[in-house]
PDB file of C-alpha atoms in Angstrom:
ATOM      1  CA  MET A1255      13.394 -17.681 -11.629  1.00 82.00           C
ATOM      2  CA  GLU A1256      11.279 -15.185 -13.532  1.00 86.00           C
ATOM      3  CA  ARG A1257       8.244 -17.493 -13.518  1.00 90.00           C
ATOM      4  CA  ILE A1258       8.590 -18.043  -9.777  1.00 94.00           C
ATOM      5  CA  ASP A1259       8.866 -14.267  -9.298  1.00 93.00           C
ATOM      6  CA  GLN A1260       5.726 -13.749 -11.385  1.00 94.00           C
ATOM      7  CA  SER A1261       3.796 -16.456  -9.514  1.00 94.00           C
ATOM      8  CA  VAL A1262       4.756 -15.176  -6.061  1.00 95.00           C
ATOM      9  CA  THR A1263       3.983 -11.610  -7.124  1.00 96.00           C
ATOM     10  CA  LEU A1264       0.520 -12.653  -8.338  1.00 95.00           C
ATOM     11  CA  TRP A1265      -0.114 -14.540  -5.090  1.00 95.00           C
ATOM     12  CA  LEU A1266       0.952 -11.582  -2.917  1.00 95.00           C
ATOM     13  CA  ASN A1267      -1.027  -9.145  -5.037  1.00 94.00           C
ATOM     14  CA  ALA A1268      -4.147 -11.306  -4.679  1.00 93.00           C
ATOM     15  CA  ILE A1269      -4.050 -11.954  -0.907  1.00 93.00           C
ATOM     16  CA  SER A1270      -4.596  -8.341   0.100  1.00 91.00           C
ATOM     17  CA  PRO A1271      -8.290  -7.603   0.778  1.00 93.00           C
ATOM     18  CA  ALA A1272      -9.923  -4.832  -1.244  1.00 92.00           C
ATOM     19  CA  TRP A1273     -10.469  -2.700   1.870  1.00 95.00           C
ATOM     20  CA  LEU A1274      -6.671  -2.282   2.125  1.00 95.00           C
ATOM     21  CA  ASP A1275      -6.347  -0.907  -1.422  1.00 95.00           C
ATOM     22  CA  SER A1276      -6.381   2.732  -0.348  1.00 96.00           C
ATOM     23  CA  PHE A1277      -3.731   1.974   2.297  1.00 97.00           C
ATOM     24  CA  TRP A1278      -1.390   0.460  -0.316  1.00 97.00           C
ATOM     25  CA  VAL A1279      -1.936   3.388  -2.675  1.00 96.00           C
ATOM     26  CA  PHE A1280      -1.194   5.787   0.194  1.00 96.00           C
ATOM     27  CA  MET A1281       2.005   3.916   1.143  1.00 96.00           C
ATOM     28  CA  SER A1282       3.084   4.028  -2.483  1.00 94.00           C
ATOM     29  CA  GLN A1283       2.888   7.831  -2.784  1.00 92.00           C
ATOM     30  CA  ILE A1284       6.253   9.582  -2.497  1.00 86.00           C
ATOM     31  CA  LYS A1285       4.937  13.079  -1.769  1.00 89.00           C
ATOM     32  CA  VAL A1286       3.088  12.056   1.397  1.00 90.00           C
ATOM     33  CA  TRP A1287       6.415  11.072   2.985  1.00 92.00           C
ATOM     34  CA  ILE A1288       8.086  14.478   2.556  1.00 93.00           C
ATOM     35  CA  PRO A1289       7.029  15.551   6.107  1.00 95.00           C
ATOM     36  CA  LEU A1290       8.688  12.380   7.474  1.00 95.00           C
ATOM     37  CA  TYR A1291      11.934  13.250   5.667  1.00 95.00           C
ATOM     38  CA  VAL A1292      11.852  16.809   7.024  1.00 96.00           C
ATOM     39  CA  VAL A1293      11.166  15.644  10.597  1.00 96.00           C
ATOM     40  CA  VAL A1294      13.993  13.079  10.467  1.00 96.00           C
ATOM     41  CA  ALA A1295      16.407  15.670   9.003  1.00 96.00           C
ATOM     42  CA  ALA A1296      15.514  18.060  11.844  1.00 96.00           C
ATOM     43  CA  LEU A1297      15.922  15.200  14.338  1.00 95.00           C
ATOM     44  CA  LEU A1298      19.413  14.438  13.010  1.00 94.00           C
ATOM     45  CA  ILE A1299      20.482  18.082  13.343  1.00 95.00           C
ATOM     46  CA  TRP A1300      18.922  18.420  16.803  1.00 94.00           C
ATOM     47  CA  ARG A1301      20.352  15.174  18.247  1.00 92.00           C
ATOM     48  CA  LEU A1302      23.791  15.212  16.584  1.00 90.00           C
ATOM     49  CA  GLY A1303      24.475  18.952  16.718  1.00 89.00           C
ATOM     50  CA  TRP A1304      24.352  21.232  13.738  1.00 88.00           C
ATOM     51  CA  LYS A1305      27.749  20.261  12.261  1.00 89.00           C
ATOM     52  CA  LYS A1306      27.417  16.502  12.524  1.00 88.00           C
ATOM     53  CA  GLY A1307      23.687  16.731  11.838  1.00 90.00           C
ATOM     54  CA  LEU A1308      24.222  18.609   8.582  1.00 93.00           C
ATOM     55  CA  VAL A1309      26.896  16.092   7.575  1.00 92.00           C
ATOM     56  CA  ALA A1310      24.425  13.278   8.291  1.00 93.00           C
ATOM     57  CA  VAL A1311      21.681  14.997   6.258  1.00 95.00           C
ATOM     58  CA  ALA A1312      24.146  15.613   3.406  1.00 94.00           C
ATOM     59  CA  CYS A1313      25.196  11.948   3.455  1.00 92.00           C
ATOM     60  CA  VAL A1314      21.563  10.787   3.423  1.00 93.00           C
ATOM     61  CA  ALA A1315      20.922  13.087   0.444  1.00 94.00           C
ATOM     62  CA  ALA A1316      24.087  11.853  -1.318  1.00 94.00           C
ATOM     63  CA  ALA A1317      22.984   8.252  -0.750  1.00 93.00           C
ATOM     64  CA  PHE A1318      19.585   9.075  -2.263  1.00 91.00           C
ATOM     65  CA  ALA A1319      21.245  10.656  -5.336  1.00 93.00           C
ATOM     66  CA  ALA A1320      23.593   7.691  -5.761  1.00 93.00           C
ATOM     67  CA  GLU A1321      20.704   5.241  -5.397  1.00 90.00           C
ATOM     68  CA  GLU A1322      18.737   7.069  -8.080  1.00 90.00           C
ATOM     69  CA  GLN A1323      21.664   6.888 -10.509  1.00 93.00           C
ATOM     70  CA  VAL A1324      22.321   3.194  -9.841  1.00 93.00           C
ATOM     71  CA  ASN A1325      18.605   2.439 -10.083  1.00 92.00           C
ATOM     72  CA  ASN A1326      18.241   4.238 -13.423  1.00 91.00           C
ATOM     73  CA  LEU A1327      21.331   2.525 -14.883  1.00 94.00           C
ATOM     74  CA  ILE A1328      20.087  -0.930 -13.894  1.00 95.00           C
ATOM     75  CA  LYS A1329      16.556  -0.242 -15.129  1.00 94.00           C
ATOM     76  CA  ALA A1330      17.868   0.889 -18.518  1.00 93.00           C
ATOM     77  CA  ALA A1331      20.210  -2.119 -18.784  1.00 95.00           C
ATOM     78  CA  VAL A1332      17.657  -4.761 -17.745  1.00 94.00           C
ATOM     79  CA  GLY A1333      14.524  -3.263 -19.327  1.00 92.00           C
ATOM     80  CA  ARG A1334      12.003  -5.372 -17.406  1.00 94.00           C
ATOM     81  CA  ILE A1335       8.385  -4.441 -18.099  1.00 94.00           C
ATOM     82  CA  ARG A1336       6.202  -3.524 -15.114  1.00 95.00           C
ATOM     83  CA  PRO A1337       3.563  -6.075 -14.043  1.00 96.00           C
ATOM     84  CA  CYS A1338       0.797  -3.520 -14.711  1.00 94.00           C
ATOM     85  CA  ASN A1339       1.942  -3.383 -18.360  1.00 94.00           C
ATOM     86  CA  ASP A1340       2.611  -7.106 -18.773  1.00 94.00           C
ATOM     87  CA  PRO A1341      -0.204  -8.826 -20.739  1.00 94.00           C
ATOM     88  CA  ASP A1342       0.570 -12.206 -19.134  1.00 94.00           C
ATOM     89  CA  MET A1343       0.333 -10.778 -15.609  1.00 95.00           C
ATOM     90  CA  LEU A1344      -2.898  -8.962 -16.438  1.00 95.00           C
ATOM     91  CA  ALA A1345      -4.370 -12.120 -17.991  1.00 95.00           C
ATOM     92  CA  ALA A1346      -3.400 -14.051 -14.850  1.00 94.00           C
ATOM     93  CA  GLY A1347      -5.500 -11.692 -12.716  1.00 93.00           C
ATOM     94  CA  LEU A1348      -3.101  -9.047 -11.444  1.00 95.00           C
ATOM     95  CA  ARG A1349      -4.977  -6.339  -9.529  1.00 94.00           C
ATOM     96  CA  VAL A1350      -3.765  -2.958 -10.765  1.00 95.00           C
ATOM     97  CA  LEU A1351      -4.261   0.053  -8.479  1.00 94.00           C
ATOM     98  CA  GLU A1352      -1.672   2.271 -10.208  1.00 91.00           C
ATOM     99  CA  THR A1353      -0.518   2.429 -13.794  1.00 87.00           C
ATOM    100  CA  GLY A1354       2.529   3.931 -15.387  1.00 84.00           C
ATOM    101  CA  GLY A1355       5.384   3.413 -17.766  1.00 83.00           C
ATOM    102  CA  GLY A1356       9.068   2.990 -17.294  1.00 86.00           C
ATOM    103  CA  TRP A1357      10.917  -0.126 -16.303  1.00 90.00           C
ATOM    104  CA  SER A1358      10.304  -2.334 -13.305  1.00 91.00           C
ATOM    105  CA  PHE A1359      13.667  -3.738 -12.129  1.00 94.00           C
ATOM    106  CA  PRO A1360      14.706  -2.749  -9.478  1.00 95.00           C
ATOM    107  CA  SER A1361      12.066  -0.906  -7.455  1.00 95.00           C
ATOM    108  CA  GLY A1362      13.071   2.716  -6.871  1.00 93.00           C
ATOM    109  CA  HIS A1363      10.596   3.024  -4.005  1.00 94.00           C
ATOM    110  CA  ALA A1364      12.166   0.062  -2.195  1.00 95.00           C
ATOM    111  CA  HIS A1365      15.635   1.345  -3.043  1.00 93.00           C
ATOM    112  CA  ASN A1366      14.963   4.787  -1.586  1.00 94.00           C
ATOM    113  CA  SER A1367      12.910   3.756   1.441  1.00 96.00           C
ATOM    114  CA  PHE A1368      15.362   1.089   2.621  1.00 97.00           C
ATOM    115  CA  GLY A1369      18.253   3.427   1.880  1.00 95.00           C
ATOM    116  CA  PHE A1370      16.624   6.132   3.969  1.00 96.00           C
ATOM    117  CA  ALA A1371      15.958   3.652   6.769  1.00 97.00           C
ATOM    118  CA  MET A1372      19.533   2.356   6.805  1.00 96.00           C
ATOM    119  CA  SER A1373      21.312   5.708   6.589  1.00 95.00           C
ATOM    120  CA  THR A1374      19.153   7.562   9.115  1.00 96.00           C
ATOM    121  CA  SER A1375      19.089   4.736  11.667  1.00 95.00           C
ATOM    122  CA  MET A1376      22.884   4.383  11.466  1.00 93.00           C
ATOM    123  CA  CYS A1377      23.384   8.135  11.830  1.00 92.00           C
ATOM    124  CA  LEU A1378      21.057   8.316  14.848  1.00 93.00           C
ATOM    125  CA  LYS A1379      22.919   5.455  16.543  1.00 90.00           C
ATOM    126  CA  THR A1380      25.892   7.799  16.947  1.00 87.00           C
ATOM    127  CA  ASP A1381      23.758   9.722  19.483  1.00 86.00           C
ATOM    128  CA  GLU A1382      24.868   7.909  22.631  1.00 81.00           C
ATOM    129  CA  LYS A1383      22.390   9.676  24.927  1.00 88.00           C
ATOM    130  CA  VAL A1384      19.281   8.058  23.429  1.00 86.00           C
ATOM    131  CA  ASN A1385      18.500   4.451  22.518  1.00 89.00           C
ATOM    132  CA  TRP A1386      17.246   4.642  18.931  1.00 91.00           C
ATOM    133  CA  LYS A1387      16.145   1.001  18.599  1.00 92.00           C
ATOM    134  CA  TRP A1388      12.503   2.120  18.468  1.00 94.00           C
ATOM    135  CA  TYR A1389      13.319   4.376  15.506  1.00 95.00           C
ATOM    136  CA  THR A1390      15.211   1.610  13.697  1.00 95.00           C
ATOM    137  CA  GLY A1391      12.266  -0.753  14.136  1.00 96.00           C
ATOM    138  CA  PHE A1392       9.738   1.843  13.010  1.00 96.00           C
ATOM    139  CA  ILE A1393      11.661   3.065   9.961  1.00 97.00           C
ATOM    140  CA  PHE A1394      12.433  -0.418   8.641  1.00 97.00           C
ATOM    141  CA  VAL A1395       8.780  -1.480   9.052  1.00 97.00           C
ATOM    142  CA  TRP A1396       7.838   1.684   7.138  1.00 97.00           C
ATOM    143  CA  ALA A1397      10.380   0.839   4.400  1.00 97.00           C
ATOM    144  CA  ALA A1398       9.021  -2.719   4.150  1.00 97.00           C
ATOM    145  CA  LEU A1399       5.440  -1.439   3.822  1.00 97.00           C
ATOM    146  CA  VAL A1400       6.519   0.977   1.083  1.00 97.00           C
ATOM    147  CA  GLY A1401       8.200  -1.897  -0.756  1.00 96.00           C
ATOM    148  CA  ILE A1402       5.224  -4.248  -0.327  1.00 97.00           C
ATOM    149  CA  SER A1403       2.873  -1.512  -1.509  1.00 97.00           C
ATOM    150  CA  ARG A1404       4.580  -1.586  -4.913  1.00 97.00           C
ATOM    151  CA  ILE A1405       3.551  -5.221  -5.357  1.00 97.00           C
ATOM    152  CA  MET A1406       0.024  -4.576  -4.097  1.00 97.00           C
ATOM    153  CA  VAL A1407      -0.603  -1.687  -6.507  1.00 96.00           C
ATOM    154  CA  GLY A1408       0.704  -3.768  -9.437  1.00 95.00           C
ATOM    155  CA  LYS A1409       3.780  -1.701 -10.265  1.00 96.00           C
ATOM    156  CA  HIS A1410       6.560  -4.143  -9.277  1.00 96.00           C
ATOM    157  CA  PHE A1411       7.453  -7.796  -9.007  1.00 96.00           C
ATOM    158  CA  LEU A1412       8.659  -9.208  -5.675  1.00 97.00           C
ATOM    159  CA  GLY A1413      12.168  -9.597  -7.146  1.00 96.00           C
ATOM    160  CA  ASP A1414      12.214  -5.886  -8.021  1.00 97.00           C
ATOM    161  CA  VAL A1415      11.370  -4.963  -4.441  1.00 97.00           C
ATOM    162  CA  ILE A1416      13.907  -7.322  -2.837  1.00 97.00           C
ATOM    163  CA  THR A1417      16.684  -6.181  -5.161  1.00 96.00           C
ATOM    164  CA  GLY A1418      15.820  -2.515  -4.641  1.00 96.00           C
ATOM    165  CA  ALA A1419      15.803  -2.977  -0.858  1.00 97.00           C
ATOM    166  CA  LEU A1420      19.192  -4.697  -0.888  1.00 97.00           C
ATOM    167  CA  LEU A1421      20.801  -2.118  -3.172  1.00 95.00           C
ATOM    168  CA  GLY A1422      19.419   0.800  -1.181  1.00 95.00           C
ATOM    169  CA  THR A1423      20.613  -0.737   2.077  1.00 96.00           C
ATOM    170  CA  VAL A1424      24.147  -1.398   0.795  1.00 95.00           C
ATOM    171  CA  ILE A1425      24.613   2.014  -0.843  1.00 94.00           C
ATOM    172  CA  SER A1426      23.245   3.853   2.194  1.00 94.00           C
ATOM    173  CA  PHE A1427      25.422   1.823   4.551  1.00 94.00           C
ATOM    174  CA  PHE A1428      28.477   3.242   2.773  1.00 93.00           C
ATOM    175  CA  PHE A1429      27.224   6.836   3.039  1.00 92.00           C
ATOM    176  CA  ALA A1430      26.229   6.403   6.697  1.00 91.00           C
ATOM    177  CA  TRP A1431      29.702   5.027   7.410  1.00 91.00           C
ATOM    178  CA  LEU A1432      31.167   8.092   5.634  1.00 88.00           C
ATOM    179  CA  SER A1433      29.011  10.324   7.862  1.00 87.00           C
ATOM    180  CA  PHE A1434      30.358   8.489  10.912  1.00 86.00           C
ATOM    181  CA  ILE A1435      33.986   9.025   9.799  1.00 88.00           C
ATOM    182  CA  ILE A1436      33.412  12.735   9.153  1.00 87.00           C
ATOM    183  CA  GLY A1437      31.625  13.014  12.515  1.00 79.00           C
ATOM    184  CA  ARG A1438      34.632  11.505  14.288  1.00 81.00           C
ATOM    185  CA  PHE A1439      36.857  14.079  12.582  1.00 82.00           C
ATOM    186  CA  ILE A1440      34.522  16.878  13.729  1.00 77.00           C
ATOM    187  CA  ASP A1441      34.612  15.518  17.313  1.00 70.00           C
ATOM    188  CA  LYS A1442      38.437  15.446  17.304  1.00 73.00           C
ATOM    189  CA  LYS A1443      38.647  18.959  15.872  1.00 70.00           C
ATOM    190  CA  THR A1444      36.160  20.260  18.464  1.00 66.00           C
ATOM    191  CA  ALA A1445      38.102  18.576  21.279  1.00 64.00           C
ATOM    192  CA  LYS A1446      41.356  20.167  20.088  1.00 67.00           C
ATOM    193  CA  GLN A1447      39.743  23.622  19.955  1.00 68.00           C
ATOM    194  CA  ALA A1448      38.392  23.131  23.509  1.00 63.00           C
ATOM    195  CA  ASN A1449      41.905  22.406  24.799  1.00 58.00           C
TER     196      ASN A1449
END
């Protein structure tokens, strides 16, 4: 399995033309996405109301924190070297656009981006006045590009990205479901106070 993962990673890393290098580096940067996170947090509060919106934002943040802990535990347990630090991958022609230490498995970027996509799209679906399918499509394409960028810059194997995406999606699903349950409780409490 590991050899297949290495081979597919090398193939994917090689097929991207050089003129896309700056795009992949951009997609790989965490700080450039902070405005997106702020806009989506404001959107959640605006569309869901301040109580349910704050619960949704808190659940998205809790999912992120949980994902980070799970990611760090798995990385420490597995201890897989990053492709950009693997002599065999470098000798095989891996294009490296970013370097760095730490472990490779699973991808934290994929974990966090897919987690963000899952939790925010689920929370926005509770807004029955707007069809949020466009947002779901956009945010999952964004998450996929973030994940793919990690292969293109040489920091992760394909298996790291797939595993990170799956873990982030599953963990965030739980927190989004928790947000939904708390939101239902808020709705019931508000309805009682109105009567």
